[in-house]
Amino acid sequence: MISNLSFKKILPAVLPLMLSAIFSMGQEKTITVNIDLLKTHQTINNFGASDAWSCQFIGKWPDEKRNKIADLLFSSDTLANGSPKGIALSLWRFNIGAGSTEQGAQSGIKDEWRRAESFLNTDGSYNWQKQAGQIWFLKAAKQRGVSQFLGFNNSPPVQFTVNGKAYASGGKTNIAADKYNAFAAYLADVVKGVERVSRVRFNYISPVNEPQWGWSDGGQEGCPYTNNEIAGLVRSINTTFVKAHIKSQILVAEAGSINYLLAASDKPDKSNQVNDFFKPGSHNYIGDLQNVSKTISAHSYFTTSPITAAIKTRNALAERITAIPGLCFWQSEYCILGDNAGEINGDKRDLGINAALYLAKVIHTDLTAANASAWQWWTAISAYDYKDGLIYVDKNKTDGNYYASKMLWAMGNYSRFVKPGAIRVDADATGGQDLKSPLLVSAFKNGKDLTTIIINNNTDDTFIHLNISNGKVGFIRAYTTSQTADLEPGKITVVKSSMLIPARSVTTLKGVIE
């Protein structure tokens, strides 16, 4: 009998022989991963997530816990064993509240976790000590190396809304045109005020969120808009920002579904947003405004299954974006909602690999079919029983436990290694006809660095052979997220020109272009 100690001593010597035997048995099933270093696509801007709604409370939790949560989201450091300390998000989204918290029960929003404070007082003055929990996370993100920050509004401040609430009535826009300038001045003040208290400057301001929805049930802060109303508001904000020397870029329009970036018959005055906002000659053209980012943004909700339909819609979007020189697309909010054609249900938390693999497939499809330049998750920290959190917490305002999900680490396969400025290159997998689920492959180069991400949704390990065109790459390390691994680092072992990709995993291969 071989003792555990003896086995550990001989394992390094026999492992290559074991792998060789395994690969010999599976050679006929080896998949070829093809990467063309010269065929390039979009440049990546960022991977991000938002602070809504939990950070207003979690940012006031005991120091040790909130710092550990911040490390998971923002840190690029490694632990003593070489494992990543966090997923190193490159963008953080800050919810600029409309003031429903101050209204309390009178706000009409029953769940206080979905209310939000406002910096604006009823007398028109400002209190920059508000949103303190969120400000803490803003500072924590910057301290850990996050380089991009976005402030977004679900609703204008209640002082400017038609009904005096942070949500609409009857599905109608909740701000009158004569309040656009006041809203714009407020946003300029917020940019400057937040920078004073946090030393964080918002690179982007997103004043409109999912304008296609009615936002009239009091479930959260929200405000609908038509395209014409968005254009009018953005023009006011741009004029104010230019006069006030605010450098923050204005991001539009956070469409509730990517379908509304194209023509949609159900809401014609709220769709076709790519052409309406960025095609010269359009009545609502805002693409030439100084502070408007040459970016159109939308959310991937309700369009991710089945995969054939998801790819078709995203290919159409990519074609539309390409037709307007200089324009790029951001997927700016997503979590798993709905029944997704029976593939996965958004109800109930899932800290395991099932939800993580579905999330990875969505990221992959948005990057490779829609050519998304940025990919942002909805709520980084959730207190709810949905598949909406990277990290989950007890619904306790002062203290509690936190739980990292596999979705956190699956997103980390992208966010930690595909940094701003990386360029997507052609990558695919061939020879996998016998697989139940095809391998999903994407690759990104950044200077001499090459990052290749492979999603294996099959229940068996899969062998791959790497075929690099127009260059040579030395692969040095793999990071795997699976049911038993959280971005676990490991050496890349190649036997007979093949390497193993674990079953039910997301694997990132790091290499150097020689």
Short mmCIF file of C-alpha atoms in Angstrom, two decimals:
data_model
loop_
_atom_site.label_atom_id
_atom_site.label_comp_id
_atom_site.label_asym_id
_atom_site.label_seq_id
_atom_site.Cartn_x
_atom_site.Cartn_y
_atom_site.Cartn_z
CA MET A 1 0.00 0.00 0.00
CA ILE A 2 1.28 3.51 -0.91
CA SER A 3 0.91 6.12 1.80
CA ASN A 4 -0.50 9.56 1.04
CA LEU A 5 2.93 11.05 1.67
CA SER A 6 4.63 8.63 -0.71
CA PHE A 7 1.98 9.26 -3.35
CA LYS A 8 2.52 13.00 -3.12
CA LYS A 9 6.26 12.47 -3.59
CA ILE A 10 5.93 10.32 -6.71
CA LEU A 11 3.03 12.24 -8.29
CA PRO A 12 5.20 14.86 -10.04
CA ALA A 13 7.19 12.09 -11.68
CA VAL A 14 4.26 10.01 -12.88
CA LEU A 15 1.87 12.84 -13.79
CA PRO A 16 3.28 13.38 -17.30
CA LEU A 17 3.02 9.63 -17.98
CA MET A 18 -0.55 9.58 -16.70
CA LEU A 19 -1.48 12.56 -18.85
CA SER A 20 0.23 11.02 -21.86
CA ALA A 21 -1.88 7.89 -21.49
CA ILE A 22 -5.03 9.94 -21.06
CA PHE A 23 -4.29 12.07 -24.10
CA SER A 24 -3.41 9.02 -26.19
CA MET A 25 -6.87 7.61 -25.47
CA GLY A 26 -8.54 10.91 -26.32
CA GLN A 27 -6.52 12.11 -29.31
CA GLU A 28 -9.32 11.39 -31.77
CA LYS A 29 -11.51 13.77 -29.75
CA THR A 30 -8.97 16.60 -29.49
CA ILE A 31 -10.42 20.00 -30.43
CA THR A 32 -8.32 22.53 -32.30
CA VAL A 33 -8.43 26.06 -30.93
CA ASN A 34 -7.48 28.47 -33.71
CA ILE A 35 -6.18 31.96 -32.91
CA ASP A 36 -5.24 34.50 -35.59
CA LEU A 37 -3.15 37.26 -34.04
CA LEU A 38 -3.53 39.60 -37.01
CA LYS A 39 -7.29 39.46 -37.48
CA THR A 40 -8.54 42.01 -34.97
CA HIS A 41 -11.91 43.26 -33.73
CA GLN A 42 -12.98 45.67 -30.96
CA THR A 43 -10.80 47.31 -28.33
CA ILE A 44 -11.92 46.56 -24.77
CA ASN A 45 -12.82 49.56 -22.58
CA ASN A 46 -13.66 47.85 -19.28
CA PHE A 47 -15.42 45.19 -17.25
CA GLY A 48 -17.56 46.56 -14.42
CA ALA A 49 -20.42 46.26 -11.96
CA SER A 50 -22.67 48.61 -9.98
CA ASP A 51 -23.07 49.55 -6.32
CA ALA A 52 -26.89 49.45 -6.38
CA TRP A 53 -28.48 48.90 -3.99
CA SER A 54 -26.64 47.16 -1.20
CA CYS A 55 -23.51 49.28 -0.99
CA GLN A 56 -25.39 52.06 0.80
CA PHE A 57 -25.51 49.66 3.78
CA ILE A 58 -22.59 47.28 3.19
CA GLY A 59 -20.28 50.28 2.94
CA LYS A 60 -21.06 50.89 6.62
CA TRP A 61 -20.49 47.30 7.77
CA PRO A 62 -17.53 46.46 10.05
CA ASP A 63 -14.27 47.45 8.45
CA GLU A 64 -12.84 43.94 8.09
CA LYS A 65 -15.87 42.62 6.21
CA ARG A 66 -16.37 45.54 3.86
CA ASN A 67 -12.66 45.47 3.00
CA LYS A 68 -12.77 41.76 2.21
CA ILE A 69 -15.77 42.33 -0.04
CA ALA A 70 -13.98 45.21 -1.75
CA ASP A 71 -10.92 42.98 -2.25
CA LEU A 72 -13.06 40.36 -3.98
CA LEU A 73 -14.41 42.93 -6.42
CA PHE A 74 -11.45 45.20 -7.05
CA SER A 75 -8.13 43.67 -6.00
CA SER A 76 -5.51 42.62 -8.54
CA ASP A 77 -3.28 41.19 -5.78
CA THR A 78 -2.58 37.52 -5.26
CA LEU A 79 -2.74 35.38 -2.14
CA ALA A 80 0.26 33.50 -0.76
CA ASN A 81 -0.65 30.39 -2.79
CA GLY A 82 -0.77 32.39 -6.04
CA SER A 83 -4.57 32.53 -6.24
CA PRO A 84 -6.17 35.86 -7.16
CA LYS A 85 -7.40 37.94 -4.23
CA GLY A 86 -10.15 39.43 -6.37
CA ILE A 87 -11.45 39.86 -9.91
CA ALA A 88 -9.94 43.34 -10.51
CA LEU A 89 -12.91 45.12 -12.08
CA SER A 90 -11.79 48.02 -14.25
CA LEU A 91 -14.99 50.11 -13.95
CA TRP A 92 -17.28 50.84 -11.01
CA ARG A 93 -20.82 52.14 -11.44
CA PHE A 94 -22.12 54.56 -8.78
CA ASN A 95 -25.90 54.96 -8.36
CA ILE A 96 -26.66 58.69 -8.05
CA GLY A 97 -29.78 58.53 -5.89
CA ALA A 98 -32.96 60.53 -6.46
CA GLY A 99 -33.93 61.04 -2.82
CA SER A 100 -36.48 58.30 -2.14
CA THR A 101 -34.66 57.39 1.08
CA GLU A 102 -35.34 60.81 2.57
CA GLN A 103 -39.03 60.41 1.73
CA GLY A 104 -39.20 57.13 3.66
CA ALA A 105 -42.53 55.30 3.44
CA GLN A 106 -43.99 58.30 1.62
CA SER A 107 -41.66 57.51 -1.29
CA GLY A 108 -44.01 54.73 -2.39
CA ILE A 109 -41.05 52.35 -2.65
CA LYS A 110 -41.79 49.71 -0.02
CA ASP A 111 -38.37 48.04 0.09
CA GLU A 112 -35.96 50.47 1.77
CA TRP A 113 -33.00 48.65 0.20
CA ARG A 114 -34.27 49.85 -3.19
CA ARG A 115 -34.54 53.46 -2.12
CA ALA A 116 -31.58 55.79 -2.54
CA GLU A 117 -30.37 58.97 -0.88
CA SER A 118 -29.77 62.22 -2.75
CA PHE A 119 -27.03 64.78 -2.24
CA LEU A 120 -29.62 67.50 -2.96
CA ASN A 121 -31.54 68.95 -0.01
CA THR A 122 -35.09 70.26 -0.27
CA ASP A 123 -33.83 73.86 0.05
CA GLY A 124 -31.49 73.44 -2.93
CA SER A 125 -28.30 73.06 -0.89
CA TYR A 126 -26.12 69.95 -0.93
CA ASN A 127 -25.08 67.45 1.72
CA TRP A 128 -21.96 65.63 0.53
CA GLN A 129 -22.06 63.32 3.55
CA LYS A 130 -25.01 61.51 1.96
CA GLN A 131 -24.58 58.16 0.17
CA ALA A 132 -21.69 57.52 2.58
CA GLY A 133 -21.69 53.73 2.19
CA GLN A 134 -21.44 54.09 -1.57
CA ILE A 135 -18.71 56.71 -1.26
CA TRP A 136 -16.74 54.23 0.86
CA PHE A 137 -16.87 51.68 -1.97
CA LEU A 138 -15.96 54.38 -4.49
CA LYS A 139 -12.79 55.12 -2.50
CA ALA A 140 -12.09 51.41 -1.95
CA ALA A 141 -12.28 50.79 -5.68
CA LYS A 142 -9.81 53.56 -6.47
CA GLN A 143 -7.42 52.43 -3.71
CA ARG A 144 -7.35 48.95 -5.28
CA GLY A 145 -6.59 50.19 -8.77
CA VAL A 146 -9.95 50.65 -10.49
CA SER A 147 -9.35 53.25 -13.18
CA GLN A 148 -12.80 54.10 -14.54
CA PHE A 149 -15.90 55.36 -12.76
CA LEU A 150 -19.44 55.93 -13.97
CA GLY A 151 -22.25 57.76 -12.22
CA PHE A 152 -25.77 56.72 -13.28
CA ASN A 153 -29.29 57.92 -12.55
CA ASN A 154 -32.35 55.74 -12.33
CA SER A 155 -34.46 58.87 -11.81
CA PRO A 156 -33.90 62.62 -11.65
CA PRO A 157 -33.96 64.02 -8.09
CA VAL A 158 -37.47 64.11 -6.69
CA GLN A 159 -37.25 67.94 -6.58
CA PHE A 160 -37.37 67.93 -10.39
CA THR A 161 -39.89 65.17 -11.09
CA VAL A 162 -43.47 65.78 -12.22
CA ASN A 163 -45.07 63.75 -9.41
CA GLY A 164 -42.49 64.50 -6.71
CA LYS A 165 -41.57 60.81 -6.56
CA ALA A 166 -38.55 58.83 -7.73
CA TYR A 167 -40.71 56.68 -10.00
CA ALA A 168 -43.20 57.58 -12.70
CA SER A 169 -47.00 57.72 -12.99
CA GLY A 170 -48.79 55.91 -15.79
CA GLY A 171 -45.60 55.12 -17.65
CA LYS A 172 -45.05 58.77 -18.55
CA THR A 173 -41.76 60.65 -18.42
CA ASN A 174 -41.37 62.03 -14.92
CA ILE A 175 -39.44 65.19 -15.70
CA ALA A 176 -40.72 68.15 -17.71
CA ALA A 177 -38.53 69.78 -20.36
CA ASP A 178 -38.31 72.99 -18.34
CA LYS A 179 -36.44 71.03 -15.63
CA TYR A 180 -33.75 69.66 -17.96
CA ASN A 181 -31.35 72.52 -17.23
CA ALA A 182 -31.84 72.13 -13.47
CA PHE A 183 -31.13 68.40 -13.74
CA ALA A 184 -28.04 69.16 -15.83
CA ALA A 185 -26.74 71.69 -13.28
CA TYR A 186 -27.33 69.17 -10.52
CA LEU A 187 -25.26 66.54 -12.36
CA ALA A 188 -22.43 69.02 -12.84
CA ASP A 189 -22.52 69.76 -9.12
CA VAL A 190 -22.52 66.03 -8.30
CA VAL A 191 -19.44 65.40 -10.44
CA LYS A 192 -17.54 68.16 -8.64
CA GLY A 193 -18.94 67.39 -5.16
CA VAL A 194 -18.21 63.65 -5.29
CA GLU A 195 -14.67 64.36 -6.45
CA ARG A 196 -14.12 66.68 -3.47
CA VAL A 197 -15.22 64.09 -0.91
CA SER A 198 -13.78 60.96 -2.55
CA ARG A 199 -11.02 62.14 -4.91
CA VAL A 200 -12.79 60.12 -7.59
CA ARG A 201 -13.78 61.81 -10.81
CA PHE A 202 -16.57 60.26 -12.85
CA ASN A 203 -15.29 59.41 -16.31
CA TYR A 204 -18.88 58.91 -17.42
CA ILE A 205 -22.33 60.14 -16.48
CA SER A 206 -25.30 58.03 -17.57
CA PRO A 207 -28.45 60.10 -16.91
CA VAL A 208 -31.05 57.68 -18.31
CA ASN A 209 -31.67 54.03 -17.41
CA GLU A 210 -33.87 51.59 -19.35
CA PRO A 211 -36.12 54.33 -20.76
CA GLN A 212 -38.37 51.80 -22.49
CA TRP A 213 -39.96 50.56 -19.26
CA GLY A 214 -42.84 52.31 -17.47
CA TRP A 215 -41.26 52.50 -14.00
CA SER A 216 -44.65 53.10 -12.40
CA ASP A 217 -45.04 50.29 -9.87
CA GLY A 218 -42.89 51.71 -7.06
CA GLY A 219 -40.53 48.75 -7.17
CA GLN A 220 -37.49 51.01 -7.37
CA GLU A 221 -36.40 54.44 -8.61
CA GLY A 222 -36.94 54.78 -12.36
CA CYS A 223 -37.99 57.12 -15.16
CA PRO A 224 -39.16 56.39 -18.74
CA TYR A 225 -38.19 58.58 -21.71
CA THR A 226 -38.77 58.73 -25.46
CA ASN A 227 -35.79 59.15 -27.75
CA ASN A 228 -36.76 62.75 -28.37
CA GLU A 229 -36.83 63.45 -24.63
CA ILE A 230 -33.45 61.77 -24.15
CA ALA A 231 -31.94 63.89 -26.91
CA GLY A 232 -33.34 67.07 -25.33
CA LEU A 233 -32.02 66.15 -21.88
CA VAL A 234 -28.58 65.18 -23.22
CA ARG A 235 -28.28 68.47 -25.10
CA SER A 236 -28.96 70.35 -21.87
CA ILE A 237 -26.41 68.28 -19.95
CA ASN A 238 -23.80 68.72 -22.67
CA THR A 239 -24.23 72.51 -22.72
CA THR A 240 -23.97 72.67 -18.93
CA PHE A 241 -20.92 70.39 -18.79
CA VAL A 242 -19.08 72.38 -21.45
CA LYS A 243 -19.74 75.67 -19.65
CA ALA A 244 -18.75 74.21 -16.28
CA HIS A 245 -15.62 72.55 -17.73
CA ILE A 246 -16.87 69.11 -16.71
CA LYS A 247 -14.86 66.48 -18.58
CA SER A 248 -17.18 63.55 -17.79
CA GLN A 249 -18.53 61.92 -20.94
CA ILE A 250 -22.30 61.47 -21.26
CA LEU A 251 -23.29 57.85 -21.93
CA VAL A 252 -26.56 56.95 -23.68
CA ALA A 253 -28.95 55.29 -23.44
CA GLU A 254 -28.82 52.14 -21.29
CA ALA A 255 -31.61 50.53 -23.35
CA GLY A 256 -33.64 47.96 -21.42
CA SER A 257 -32.92 45.39 -24.14
CA ILE A 258 -30.46 45.38 -27.02
CA ASN A 259 -33.47 45.01 -29.34
CA TYR A 260 -34.22 48.70 -28.78
CA LEU A 261 -30.92 49.72 -30.31
CA LEU A 262 -32.45 48.41 -33.53
CA ALA A 263 -35.96 49.06 -34.83
CA ALA A 264 -38.68 47.61 -32.56
CA SER A 265 -42.35 47.82 -33.40
CA ASP A 266 -43.63 47.68 -29.82
CA LYS A 267 -42.01 51.01 -28.82
CA PRO A 268 -41.17 52.90 -32.03
CA ASP A 269 -40.48 56.19 -30.24
CA LYS A 270 -38.05 54.45 -27.88
CA SER A 271 -36.18 52.18 -30.29
CA ASN A 272 -33.81 52.37 -33.28
CA GLN A 273 -31.49 54.18 -30.90
CA VAL A 274 -28.23 53.59 -32.77
CA ASN A 275 -29.41 55.50 -35.81
CA ASP A 276 -31.63 57.92 -33.91
CA PHE A 277 -28.81 59.22 -31.70
CA PHE A 278 -25.69 58.67 -33.80
CA LYS A 279 -26.58 58.74 -37.49
CA PRO A 280 -26.00 62.26 -38.89
CA GLY A 281 -29.21 63.81 -40.16
CA SER A 282 -31.44 62.15 -37.59
CA HIS A 283 -33.84 64.46 -35.76
CA ASN A 284 -32.43 63.22 -32.44
CA TYR A 285 -28.78 63.24 -33.52
CA ILE A 286 -26.45 63.94 -30.58
CA GLY A 287 -23.29 62.26 -31.86
CA ASP A 288 -21.52 65.56 -32.54
CA LEU A 289 -21.92 66.97 -29.03
CA GLN A 290 -18.61 67.61 -27.26
CA ASN A 291 -19.27 65.64 -24.08
CA VAL A 292 -21.28 62.78 -25.56
CA SER A 293 -19.34 59.52 -25.58
CA LYS A 294 -19.24 57.84 -28.98
CA THR A 295 -20.82 54.86 -27.29
CA ILE A 296 -24.28 53.34 -27.41
CA SER A 297 -25.19 51.20 -24.40
CA ALA A 298 -27.83 48.58 -23.74
CA HIS A 299 -28.67 45.72 -21.38
CA SER A 300 -28.63 42.08 -22.44
CA TYR A 301 -31.74 41.08 -20.50
CA PHE A 302 -34.26 38.75 -22.16
CA THR A 303 -32.17 38.24 -25.32
CA THR A 304 -29.65 35.60 -24.29
CA SER A 305 -31.56 32.38 -25.07
CA PRO A 306 -31.82 30.41 -27.24
CA ILE A 307 -28.26 30.92 -28.43
CA THR A 308 -29.10 31.00 -32.14
CA ALA A 309 -31.48 33.92 -31.62
CA ALA A 310 -28.99 35.64 -29.31
CA ILE A 311 -26.25 35.49 -31.93
CA LYS A 312 -28.54 36.63 -34.75
CA THR A 313 -29.64 39.74 -32.85
CA ARG A 314 -26.10 40.59 -31.81
CA ASN A 315 -24.74 40.14 -35.32
CA ALA A 316 -27.37 42.58 -36.56
CA LEU A 317 -26.37 45.03 -33.83
CA ALA A 318 -22.66 44.72 -34.68
CA GLU A 319 -23.45 45.43 -38.33
CA ARG A 320 -25.45 48.52 -37.37
CA ILE A 321 -22.67 49.80 -35.08
CA THR A 322 -20.01 49.24 -37.74
CA ALA A 323 -21.97 51.39 -40.19
CA ILE A 324 -21.32 54.46 -38.00
CA PRO A 325 -17.58 55.25 -37.92
CA GLY A 326 -16.11 55.60 -34.45
CA LEU A 327 -19.13 54.26 -32.57
CA CYS A 328 -18.80 51.40 -30.09
CA PHE A 329 -21.24 49.29 -28.09
CA TRP A 330 -21.26 48.72 -24.32
CA GLN A 331 -23.26 45.99 -22.62
CA SER A 332 -23.85 48.07 -19.52
CA GLU A 333 -26.08 45.93 -17.29
CA TYR A 334 -26.96 42.28 -16.92
CA CYS A 335 -27.93 39.63 -14.41
CA ILE A 336 -29.83 36.39 -14.96
CA LEU A 337 -33.54 37.21 -15.20
CA GLY A 338 -36.57 35.33 -16.49
CA ASP A 339 -36.72 31.72 -17.69
CA ASN A 340 -34.28 32.12 -20.62
CA ALA A 341 -36.08 29.73 -22.96
CA GLY A 342 -36.02 27.09 -20.23
CA GLU A 343 -32.22 27.04 -20.00
CA ILE A 344 -31.91 28.68 -16.59
CA ASN A 345 -34.30 30.54 -14.30
CA GLY A 346 -33.37 33.83 -12.70
CA ASP A 347 -35.15 33.02 -9.43
CA LYS A 348 -33.18 31.65 -6.46
CA ARG A 349 -29.53 32.18 -5.67
CA ASP A 350 -27.04 29.83 -7.27
CA LEU A 351 -23.56 30.09 -5.78
CA GLY A 352 -22.38 27.15 -7.90
CA ILE A 353 -21.07 26.57 -11.38
CA ASN A 354 -24.41 26.31 -13.26
CA ALA A 355 -25.20 30.03 -13.15
CA ALA A 356 -21.52 30.85 -13.64
CA LEU A 357 -21.33 28.90 -16.89
CA TYR A 358 -24.48 30.57 -18.18
CA LEU A 359 -23.06 33.98 -17.28
CA ALA A 360 -19.78 33.17 -19.04
CA LYS A 361 -21.71 32.20 -22.18
CA VAL A 362 -23.53 35.55 -22.14
CA ILE A 363 -20.27 37.48 -21.77
CA HIS A 364 -18.72 35.44 -24.57
CA THR A 365 -21.65 36.04 -26.92
CA ASP A 366 -21.79 39.76 -26.23
CA LEU A 367 -18.06 40.08 -26.86
CA THR A 368 -17.82 37.89 -29.95
CA ALA A 369 -21.18 38.42 -31.69
CA ALA A 370 -22.08 42.00 -30.68
CA ASN A 371 -18.45 43.18 -30.48
CA ALA A 372 -19.13 44.74 -27.08
CA SER A 373 -16.26 46.98 -25.98
CA ALA A 374 -17.37 46.85 -22.34
CA TRP A 375 -19.31 44.35 -20.25
CA GLN A 376 -20.90 45.37 -16.96
CA TRP A 377 -22.82 43.35 -14.39
CA TRP A 378 -25.84 44.73 -12.55
CA THR A 379 -25.59 44.63 -8.76
CA ALA A 380 -22.20 43.57 -7.46
CA ILE A 381 -23.57 42.81 -3.98
CA SER A 382 -27.08 41.36 -3.60
CA ALA A 383 -29.24 40.74 -0.54
CA TYR A 384 -31.91 38.96 -2.60
CA ASP A 385 -32.84 35.42 -3.60
CA TYR A 386 -32.21 35.92 -7.32
CA LYS A 387 -29.29 35.25 -9.65
CA ASP A 388 -28.41 38.93 -9.52
CA GLY A 389 -25.28 39.14 -7.35
CA LEU A 390 -21.59 38.48 -7.76
CA ILE A 391 -21.44 38.51 -3.97
CA TYR A 392 -24.43 37.85 -1.71
CA VAL A 393 -24.99 39.27 1.76
CA ASP A 394 -27.43 38.87 4.60
CA LYS A 395 -30.11 41.54 4.37
CA ASN A 396 -28.82 43.34 7.42
CA LYS A 397 -27.97 47.04 7.38
CA THR A 398 -25.26 46.96 10.06
CA ASP A 399 -23.50 43.58 9.85
CA GLY A 400 -23.84 40.05 8.51
CA ASN A 401 -22.23 37.35 6.43
CA TYR A 402 -21.16 37.52 2.80
CA TYR A 403 -20.98 34.75 0.20
CA ALA A 404 -18.91 34.83 -2.99
CA SER A 405 -20.60 33.14 -5.94
CA LYS A 406 -19.03 31.26 -8.83
CA MET A 407 -20.46 34.02 -11.03
CA LEU A 408 -17.96 36.37 -9.39
CA TRP A 409 -15.05 34.15 -10.36
CA ALA A 410 -16.36 33.36 -13.84
CA MET A 411 -16.58 37.07 -14.55
CA GLY A 412 -13.06 37.30 -13.12
CA ASN A 413 -11.84 35.03 -15.90
CA TYR A 414 -12.48 38.08 -18.09
CA SER A 415 -12.21 41.16 -15.85
CA ARG A 416 -8.94 40.24 -14.16
CA PHE A 417 -7.04 39.39 -17.34
CA VAL A 418 -8.66 41.33 -20.19
CA LYS A 419 -7.72 44.88 -19.28
CA PRO A 420 -8.64 48.21 -20.93
CA GLY A 421 -6.84 48.54 -24.25
CA ALA A 422 -6.85 44.83 -25.03
CA ILE A 423 -7.87 44.00 -28.60
CA ARG A 424 -10.00 40.98 -29.43
CA VAL A 425 -8.49 38.72 -32.08
CA ASP A 426 -10.05 35.93 -34.10
CA ALA A 427 -10.48 32.71 -32.14
CA ASP A 428 -12.62 29.63 -32.58
CA ALA A 429 -12.71 25.89 -31.96
CA THR A 430 -12.98 23.24 -34.66
CA GLY A 431 -13.39 19.48 -34.59
CA GLY A 432 -15.87 19.28 -31.73
CA GLN A 433 -18.79 17.72 -33.55
CA ASP A 434 -19.06 14.97 -30.94
CA LEU A 435 -19.37 17.43 -28.05
CA LYS A 436 -22.79 18.07 -26.59
CA SER A 437 -21.83 21.73 -26.07
CA PRO A 438 -19.24 23.38 -28.33
CA LEU A 439 -16.24 24.99 -26.69
CA LEU A 440 -16.60 28.77 -26.61
CA VAL A 441 -13.29 30.51 -27.26
CA SER A 442 -12.27 34.17 -27.24
CA ALA A 443 -8.81 35.73 -27.31
CA PHE A 444 -7.39 39.18 -26.61
CA LYS A 445 -3.97 40.68 -27.13
CA ASN A 446 -2.56 43.60 -25.19
CA GLY A 447 0.95 44.44 -26.30
CA LYS A 448 2.86 41.16 -25.99
CA ASP A 449 0.27 39.57 -23.69
CA LEU A 450 -2.30 37.12 -25.03
CA THR A 451 -5.33 36.07 -22.99
CA THR A 452 -7.40 33.13 -24.24
CA ILE A 453 -10.65 32.20 -22.47
CA ILE A 454 -12.26 28.80 -23.04
CA ILE A 455 -15.70 27.81 -21.74
CA ASN A 456 -16.25 24.06 -21.50
CA ASN A 457 -19.87 23.36 -20.59
CA ASN A 458 -19.49 19.62 -21.09
CA THR A 459 -19.48 17.04 -18.31
CA ASP A 460 -16.19 15.57 -19.55
CA ASP A 461 -12.71 17.05 -19.69
CA THR A 462 -11.81 18.13 -23.21
CA PHE A 463 -8.45 18.02 -24.94
CA ILE A 464 -7.40 20.95 -27.09
CA HIS A 465 -4.62 21.66 -29.54
CA LEU A 466 -3.66 25.31 -29.95
CA ASN A 467 -3.12 26.53 -33.51
CA ILE A 468 -1.66 30.06 -33.59
CA SER A 469 -1.63 31.94 -36.89
CA ASN A 470 0.64 34.89 -37.71
CA GLY A 471 2.78 34.61 -34.63
CA LYS A 472 4.17 32.45 -31.87
CA VAL A 473 2.88 32.31 -28.30
CA GLY A 474 4.41 30.85 -25.20
CA PHE A 475 1.62 29.88 -22.79
CA ILE A 476 2.70 30.17 -19.16
CA ARG A 477 -0.28 29.81 -16.81
CA ALA A 478 -3.92 28.75 -16.63
CA TYR A 479 -6.63 30.02 -14.29
CA THR A 480 -9.69 27.83 -13.86
CA THR A 481 -13.13 28.46 -12.42
CA SER A 482 -15.15 25.29 -11.82
CA GLN A 483 -17.32 23.75 -9.13
CA THR A 484 -14.16 23.14 -7.10
CA ALA A 485 -11.94 26.05 -8.20
CA ASP A 486 -12.15 29.84 -7.95
CA LEU A 487 -9.80 31.19 -10.62
CA GLU A 488 -7.34 28.57 -9.44
CA PRO A 489 -3.88 29.04 -10.97
CA GLY A 490 -1.97 26.16 -12.49
CA LYS A 491 0.88 25.40 -14.83
CA ILE A 492 -0.01 24.53 -18.40
CA THR A 493 0.98 20.94 -19.11
CA VAL A 494 1.20 20.08 -22.79
CA VAL A 495 1.42 16.43 -23.81
CA LYS A 496 1.65 15.49 -27.49
CA SER A 497 0.81 19.11 -28.43
CA SER A 498 -2.48 18.97 -26.48
CA MET A 499 -3.71 20.35 -23.19
CA LEU A 500 -6.68 19.50 -21.02
CA ILE A 501 -9.59 21.87 -20.35
CA PRO A 502 -11.52 20.68 -17.28
CA ALA A 503 -15.19 19.74 -17.50
CA ARG A 504 -17.78 22.39 -16.60
CA SER A 505 -15.21 25.16 -16.36
CA VAL A 506 -14.12 28.57 -17.53
CA THR A 507 -10.37 28.54 -18.16
CA THR A 508 -8.13 31.50 -18.91
CA LEU A 509 -4.79 30.80 -20.58
CA LYS A 510 -2.14 33.48 -20.19
CA GLY A 511 0.56 33.66 -22.82
CA VAL A 512 3.31 35.87 -24.23
CA ILE A 513 3.55 36.66 -27.92
CA GLU A 514 7.12 35.92 -28.95
#
